[in-house]
XYZ file of C-alpha atoms in Angstrom:
322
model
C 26.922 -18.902 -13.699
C 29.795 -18.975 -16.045
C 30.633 -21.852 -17.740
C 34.169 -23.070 -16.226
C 32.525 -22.960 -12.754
C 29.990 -25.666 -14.126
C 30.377 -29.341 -12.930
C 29.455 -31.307 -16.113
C 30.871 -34.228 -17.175
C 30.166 -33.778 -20.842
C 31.812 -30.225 -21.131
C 35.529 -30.474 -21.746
C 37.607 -27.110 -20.961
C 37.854 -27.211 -25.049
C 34.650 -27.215 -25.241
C 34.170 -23.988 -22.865
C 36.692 -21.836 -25.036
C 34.955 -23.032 -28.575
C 31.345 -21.772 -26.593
C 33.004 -18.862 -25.334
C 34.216 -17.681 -29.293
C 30.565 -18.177 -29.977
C 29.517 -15.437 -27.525
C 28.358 -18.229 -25.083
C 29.848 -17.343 -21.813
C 27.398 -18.624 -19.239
C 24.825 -21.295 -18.224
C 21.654 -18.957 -18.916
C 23.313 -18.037 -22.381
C 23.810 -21.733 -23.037
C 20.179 -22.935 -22.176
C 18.093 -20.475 -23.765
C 19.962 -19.965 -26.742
C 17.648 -20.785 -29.212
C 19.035 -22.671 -31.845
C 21.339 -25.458 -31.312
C 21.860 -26.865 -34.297
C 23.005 -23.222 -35.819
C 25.529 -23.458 -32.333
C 26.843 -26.643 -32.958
C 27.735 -25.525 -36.750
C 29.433 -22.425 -35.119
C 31.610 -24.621 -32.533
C 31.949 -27.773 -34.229
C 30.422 -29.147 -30.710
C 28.380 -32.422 -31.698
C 24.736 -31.434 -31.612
C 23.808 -34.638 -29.610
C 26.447 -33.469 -27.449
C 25.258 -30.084 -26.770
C 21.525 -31.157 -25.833
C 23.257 -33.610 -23.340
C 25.160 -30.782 -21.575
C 22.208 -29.047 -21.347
C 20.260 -31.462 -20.183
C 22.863 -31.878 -17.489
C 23.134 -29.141 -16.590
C 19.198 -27.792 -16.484
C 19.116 -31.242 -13.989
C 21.895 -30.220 -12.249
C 20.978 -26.671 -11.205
C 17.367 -25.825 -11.555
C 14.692 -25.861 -8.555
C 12.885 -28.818 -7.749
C 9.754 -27.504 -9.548
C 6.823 -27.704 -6.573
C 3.118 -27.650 -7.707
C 1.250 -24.117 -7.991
C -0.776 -24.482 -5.125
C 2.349 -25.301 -2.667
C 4.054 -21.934 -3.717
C 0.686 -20.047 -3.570
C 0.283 -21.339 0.194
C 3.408 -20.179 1.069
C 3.316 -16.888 -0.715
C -0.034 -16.317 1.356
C 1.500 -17.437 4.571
C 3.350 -14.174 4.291
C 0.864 -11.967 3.578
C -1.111 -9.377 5.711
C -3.691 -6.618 5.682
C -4.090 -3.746 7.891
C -7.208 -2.163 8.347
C -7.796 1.355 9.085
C -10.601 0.656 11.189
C -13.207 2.372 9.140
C -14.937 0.121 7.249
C -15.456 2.770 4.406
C -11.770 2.835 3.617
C -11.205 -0.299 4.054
C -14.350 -1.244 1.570
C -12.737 1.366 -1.158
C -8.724 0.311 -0.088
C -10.171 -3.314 -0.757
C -9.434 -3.962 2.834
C -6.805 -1.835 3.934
C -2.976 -2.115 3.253
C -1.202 -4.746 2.100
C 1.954 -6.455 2.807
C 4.685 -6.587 -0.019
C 3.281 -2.802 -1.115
C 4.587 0.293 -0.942
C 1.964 2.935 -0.294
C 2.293 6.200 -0.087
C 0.172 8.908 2.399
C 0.446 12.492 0.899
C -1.413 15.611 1.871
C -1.391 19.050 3.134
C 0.196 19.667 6.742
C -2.841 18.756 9.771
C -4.815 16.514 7.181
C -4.425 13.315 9.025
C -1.309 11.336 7.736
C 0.303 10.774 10.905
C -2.964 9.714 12.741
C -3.298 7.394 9.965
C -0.053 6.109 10.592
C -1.243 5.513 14.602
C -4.408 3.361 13.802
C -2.250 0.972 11.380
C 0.539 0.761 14.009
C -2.481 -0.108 16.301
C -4.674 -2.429 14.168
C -1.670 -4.473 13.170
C -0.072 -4.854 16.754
C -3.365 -6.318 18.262
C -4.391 -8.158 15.340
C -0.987 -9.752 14.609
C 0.566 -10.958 17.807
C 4.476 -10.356 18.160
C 4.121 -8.362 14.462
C 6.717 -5.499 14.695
C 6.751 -1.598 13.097
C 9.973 0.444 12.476
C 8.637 4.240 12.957
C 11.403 6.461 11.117
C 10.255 10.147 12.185
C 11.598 13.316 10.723
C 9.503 15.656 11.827
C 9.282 14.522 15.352
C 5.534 13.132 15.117
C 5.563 9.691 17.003
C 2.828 10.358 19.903
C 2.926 6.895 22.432
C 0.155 8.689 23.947
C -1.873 8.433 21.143
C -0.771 5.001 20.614
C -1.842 4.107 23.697
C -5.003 5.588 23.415
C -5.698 3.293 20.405
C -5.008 0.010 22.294
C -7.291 1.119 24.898
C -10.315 2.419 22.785
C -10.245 -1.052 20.468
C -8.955 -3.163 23.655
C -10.898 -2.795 27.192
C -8.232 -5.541 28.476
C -5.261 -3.045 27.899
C -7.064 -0.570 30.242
C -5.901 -1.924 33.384
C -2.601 -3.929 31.997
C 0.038 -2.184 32.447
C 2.149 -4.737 31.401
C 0.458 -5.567 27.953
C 0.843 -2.019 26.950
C 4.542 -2.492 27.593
C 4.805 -5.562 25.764
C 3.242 -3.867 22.634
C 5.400 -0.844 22.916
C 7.978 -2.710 22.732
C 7.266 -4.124 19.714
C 7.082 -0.638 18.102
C 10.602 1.176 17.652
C 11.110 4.499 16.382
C 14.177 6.197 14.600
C 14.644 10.001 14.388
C 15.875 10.937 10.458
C 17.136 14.241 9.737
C 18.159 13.801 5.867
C 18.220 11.419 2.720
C 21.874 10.158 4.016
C 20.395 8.919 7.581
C 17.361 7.185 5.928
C 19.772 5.192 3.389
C 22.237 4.302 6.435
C 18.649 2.747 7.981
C 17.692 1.253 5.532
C 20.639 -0.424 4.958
C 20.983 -1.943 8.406
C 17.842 -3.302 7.879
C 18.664 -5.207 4.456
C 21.370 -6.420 6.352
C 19.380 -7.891 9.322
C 17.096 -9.820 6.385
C 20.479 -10.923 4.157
C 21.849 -13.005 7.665
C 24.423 -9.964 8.665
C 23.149 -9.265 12.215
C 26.288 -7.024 13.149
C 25.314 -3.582 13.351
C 21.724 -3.645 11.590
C 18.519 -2.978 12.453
C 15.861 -5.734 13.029
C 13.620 -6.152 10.146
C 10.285 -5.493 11.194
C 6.610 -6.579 9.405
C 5.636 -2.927 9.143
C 7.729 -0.223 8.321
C 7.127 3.948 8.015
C 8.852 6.955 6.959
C 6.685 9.858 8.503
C 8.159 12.048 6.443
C 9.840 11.579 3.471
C 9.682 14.918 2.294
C 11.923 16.971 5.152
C 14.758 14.657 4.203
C 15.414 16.224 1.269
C 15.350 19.416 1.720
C 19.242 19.491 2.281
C 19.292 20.005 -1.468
C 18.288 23.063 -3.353
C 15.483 23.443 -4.436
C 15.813 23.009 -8.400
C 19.030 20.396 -7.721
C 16.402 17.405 -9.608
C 19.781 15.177 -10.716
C 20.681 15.183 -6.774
C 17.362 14.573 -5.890
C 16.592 12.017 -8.460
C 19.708 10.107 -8.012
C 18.910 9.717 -3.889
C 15.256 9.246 -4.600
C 16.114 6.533 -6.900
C 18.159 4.667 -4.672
C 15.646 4.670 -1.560
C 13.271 3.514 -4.189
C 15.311 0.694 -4.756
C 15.932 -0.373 -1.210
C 12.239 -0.203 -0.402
C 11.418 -2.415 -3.434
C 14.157 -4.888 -2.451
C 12.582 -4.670 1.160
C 8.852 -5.297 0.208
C 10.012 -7.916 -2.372
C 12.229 -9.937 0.073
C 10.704 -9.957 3.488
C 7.292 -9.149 2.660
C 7.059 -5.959 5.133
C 4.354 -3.529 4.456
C 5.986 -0.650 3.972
C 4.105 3.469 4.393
C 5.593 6.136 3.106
C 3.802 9.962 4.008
C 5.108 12.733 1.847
C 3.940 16.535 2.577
C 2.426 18.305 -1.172
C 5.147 21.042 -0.645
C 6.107 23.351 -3.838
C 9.265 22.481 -3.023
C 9.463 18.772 -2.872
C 6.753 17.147 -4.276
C 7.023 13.532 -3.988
C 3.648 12.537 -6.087
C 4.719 13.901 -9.316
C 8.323 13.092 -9.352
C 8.616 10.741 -12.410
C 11.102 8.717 -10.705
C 8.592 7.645 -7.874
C 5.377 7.614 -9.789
C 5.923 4.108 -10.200
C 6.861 2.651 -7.021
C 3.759 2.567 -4.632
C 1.041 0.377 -5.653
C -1.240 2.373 -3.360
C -1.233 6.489 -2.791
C -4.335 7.845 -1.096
C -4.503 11.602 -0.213
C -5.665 13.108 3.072
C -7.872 16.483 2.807
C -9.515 19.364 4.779
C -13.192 20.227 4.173
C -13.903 23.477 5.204
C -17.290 25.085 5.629
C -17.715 27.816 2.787
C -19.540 30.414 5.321
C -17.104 30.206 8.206
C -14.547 28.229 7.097
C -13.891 25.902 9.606
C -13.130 22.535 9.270
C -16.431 20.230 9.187
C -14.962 16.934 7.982
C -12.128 15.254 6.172
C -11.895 13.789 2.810
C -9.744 9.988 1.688
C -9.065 10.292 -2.025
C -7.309 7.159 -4.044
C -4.963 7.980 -6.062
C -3.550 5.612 -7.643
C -4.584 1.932 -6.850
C -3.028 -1.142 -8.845
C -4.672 -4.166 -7.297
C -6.931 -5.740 -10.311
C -9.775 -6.821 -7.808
C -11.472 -3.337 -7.420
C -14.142 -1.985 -8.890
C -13.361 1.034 -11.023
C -16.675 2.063 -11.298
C -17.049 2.491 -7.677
C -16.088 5.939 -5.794
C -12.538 7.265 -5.613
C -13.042 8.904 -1.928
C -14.815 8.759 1.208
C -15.292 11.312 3.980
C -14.242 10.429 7.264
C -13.566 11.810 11.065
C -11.112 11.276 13.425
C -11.965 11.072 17.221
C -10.154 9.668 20.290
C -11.151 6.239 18.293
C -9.542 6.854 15.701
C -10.611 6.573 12.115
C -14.336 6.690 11.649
């Protein structure tokens, strides 16, 4: 806040222009400069004077401090896990993924990612009543069938109602993408919708996807990094803000292309908190496909054991993840 917008009774507009020669130009300059004596040489401002304003103005214009545990209950209040609904990824994910994180899905195409996607959508929509999921889809993979199949093989009461189902589908929304511009636009509208702008956004929701990120850039050429950098950077930074802000879980699945790959990009390495990898295991004699294979990655919650195991093998049946 700059000075000559502060209400203080001790700071005289003479006052303002002798701090502002001095280099002190705002509030934040004023209070944590850290010599006030050396300051009050400098401006010929009375030291007494000087520790009064601030004083006044620290009283004025700082937070009622509230006690540790009142802000930890109500940073909790807004937190959420989903489970994957196999308890061996959710024992080595520390209980599946969090809210307030970005994590990222990558793999090779059929590996899994978008099934994954399904049994969070799932787990979090029966476990979290009235909790909402955006679904942006560039590659056309949203399956309501499957969904539905979820509900009903973790829910025997959604069997025969037909009007629970439609109460939970409504909850999840999907948006086709088709490039890098049409995912900013979206995510835009929904930082609108959470800063109190309701015209033309999009309702922030607890859970939100991008299945995949990778298609959407592919309108640039293929060795164009300062294009892709520059875009990548700024999605980046609307995720954050989203995660930070309104405490949505956000998934992100990438494809391990040669052409776009999201995992080594130095620009991204540091934005999820979570990436876990989906792989084939194919036999060695015939070749088919016998299981599959849930790496971590990268994993920056403090809690976990890094002794333990980095992967687990799983299958995926009409049940989902087991």
């Amino acid at each position: 806040m700059k000075l000559k917008s502060v209400n203080c009774s001790f700071l005289t507009p003479n006052d303002i222009v002798k701090l502002n020669l001095a280099n002190i130009q705002t509030t934040e300059q004023l209070i944590t400069h850290s010599d006030l004596e050396s300051l009050s040489r400098q401006t010929t401002i009375p030291l007494k004077q000087l520790k009064t304003i601030k004083k006044q103005i620290i009283g004025e214009y700082s937070p009622f401090p509230e006690p540790a545990n009142i802000l930890l209950d109500k940073y909790v209040k807004n937190l959420f896990i989903i489970q994957t609904g196999s308890s061996q990824i959710d024992d080595l994910l520390s209980n599946g993924f969090y809210s307030g994180e970005i994590s990222e899905i990558t793999g090779l195409s059929s590996s899994g990612k978008s099934q994954l996607c399904f049994q969070l959508i799932s787990n979090m929509v029966i476990k979290h009543k009235n909790y909402s999921c955006l679904y942006i889809d560039s590659n056309k993979n949203f399956c309501h069938h499957r969904i539905i199949q979820l509900f009903e093989q973790q829910s025997s009461n959604l069997k025969t109602n037909q009007e629970e189902k439609s109460k939970i589908l409504k909850l999840i929304k999907t948006v086709e993408c088709s490039n890098v511009f049409d995912l900013i636009d979206i995510l835009f509208q929904i930082s609108k919708n959470s800063s109190k702008c309701p015209q033309d956004s999009i309702e922030a929701p607890n859970l939100l996807i991008i299945d995949s990120i990778s298609p959407l850039f592919s309108i640039f050429k293929q060795n164009s990094y300062t294009e892709i950098n520059f875009y990548l950077n700024y999605v980046s930074s609307q995720l954050k803000y989203l995660c930070n802000n309104h405490r949505m879980a956000v998934v992100v699945v990438s494809n391990l292309t040669k052409s776009f790959n999201l995992t080594n990009n130095p620009i991204w390495s540091n934005v999820p908190s979570l990436i876990v990898c989906l792989k084939n295991v194919y036999n060695e004699i015939n070749e088919r496909k016998v299981e599959r294979k849930f790496e971590l990655i990268k994993c920056n919650r403090p809690f976990r054991n890094e002794m333990s195991s980095n992967f687990v093998f799983f299958k995926i049946d009409k049940s989902g993840f087991i």
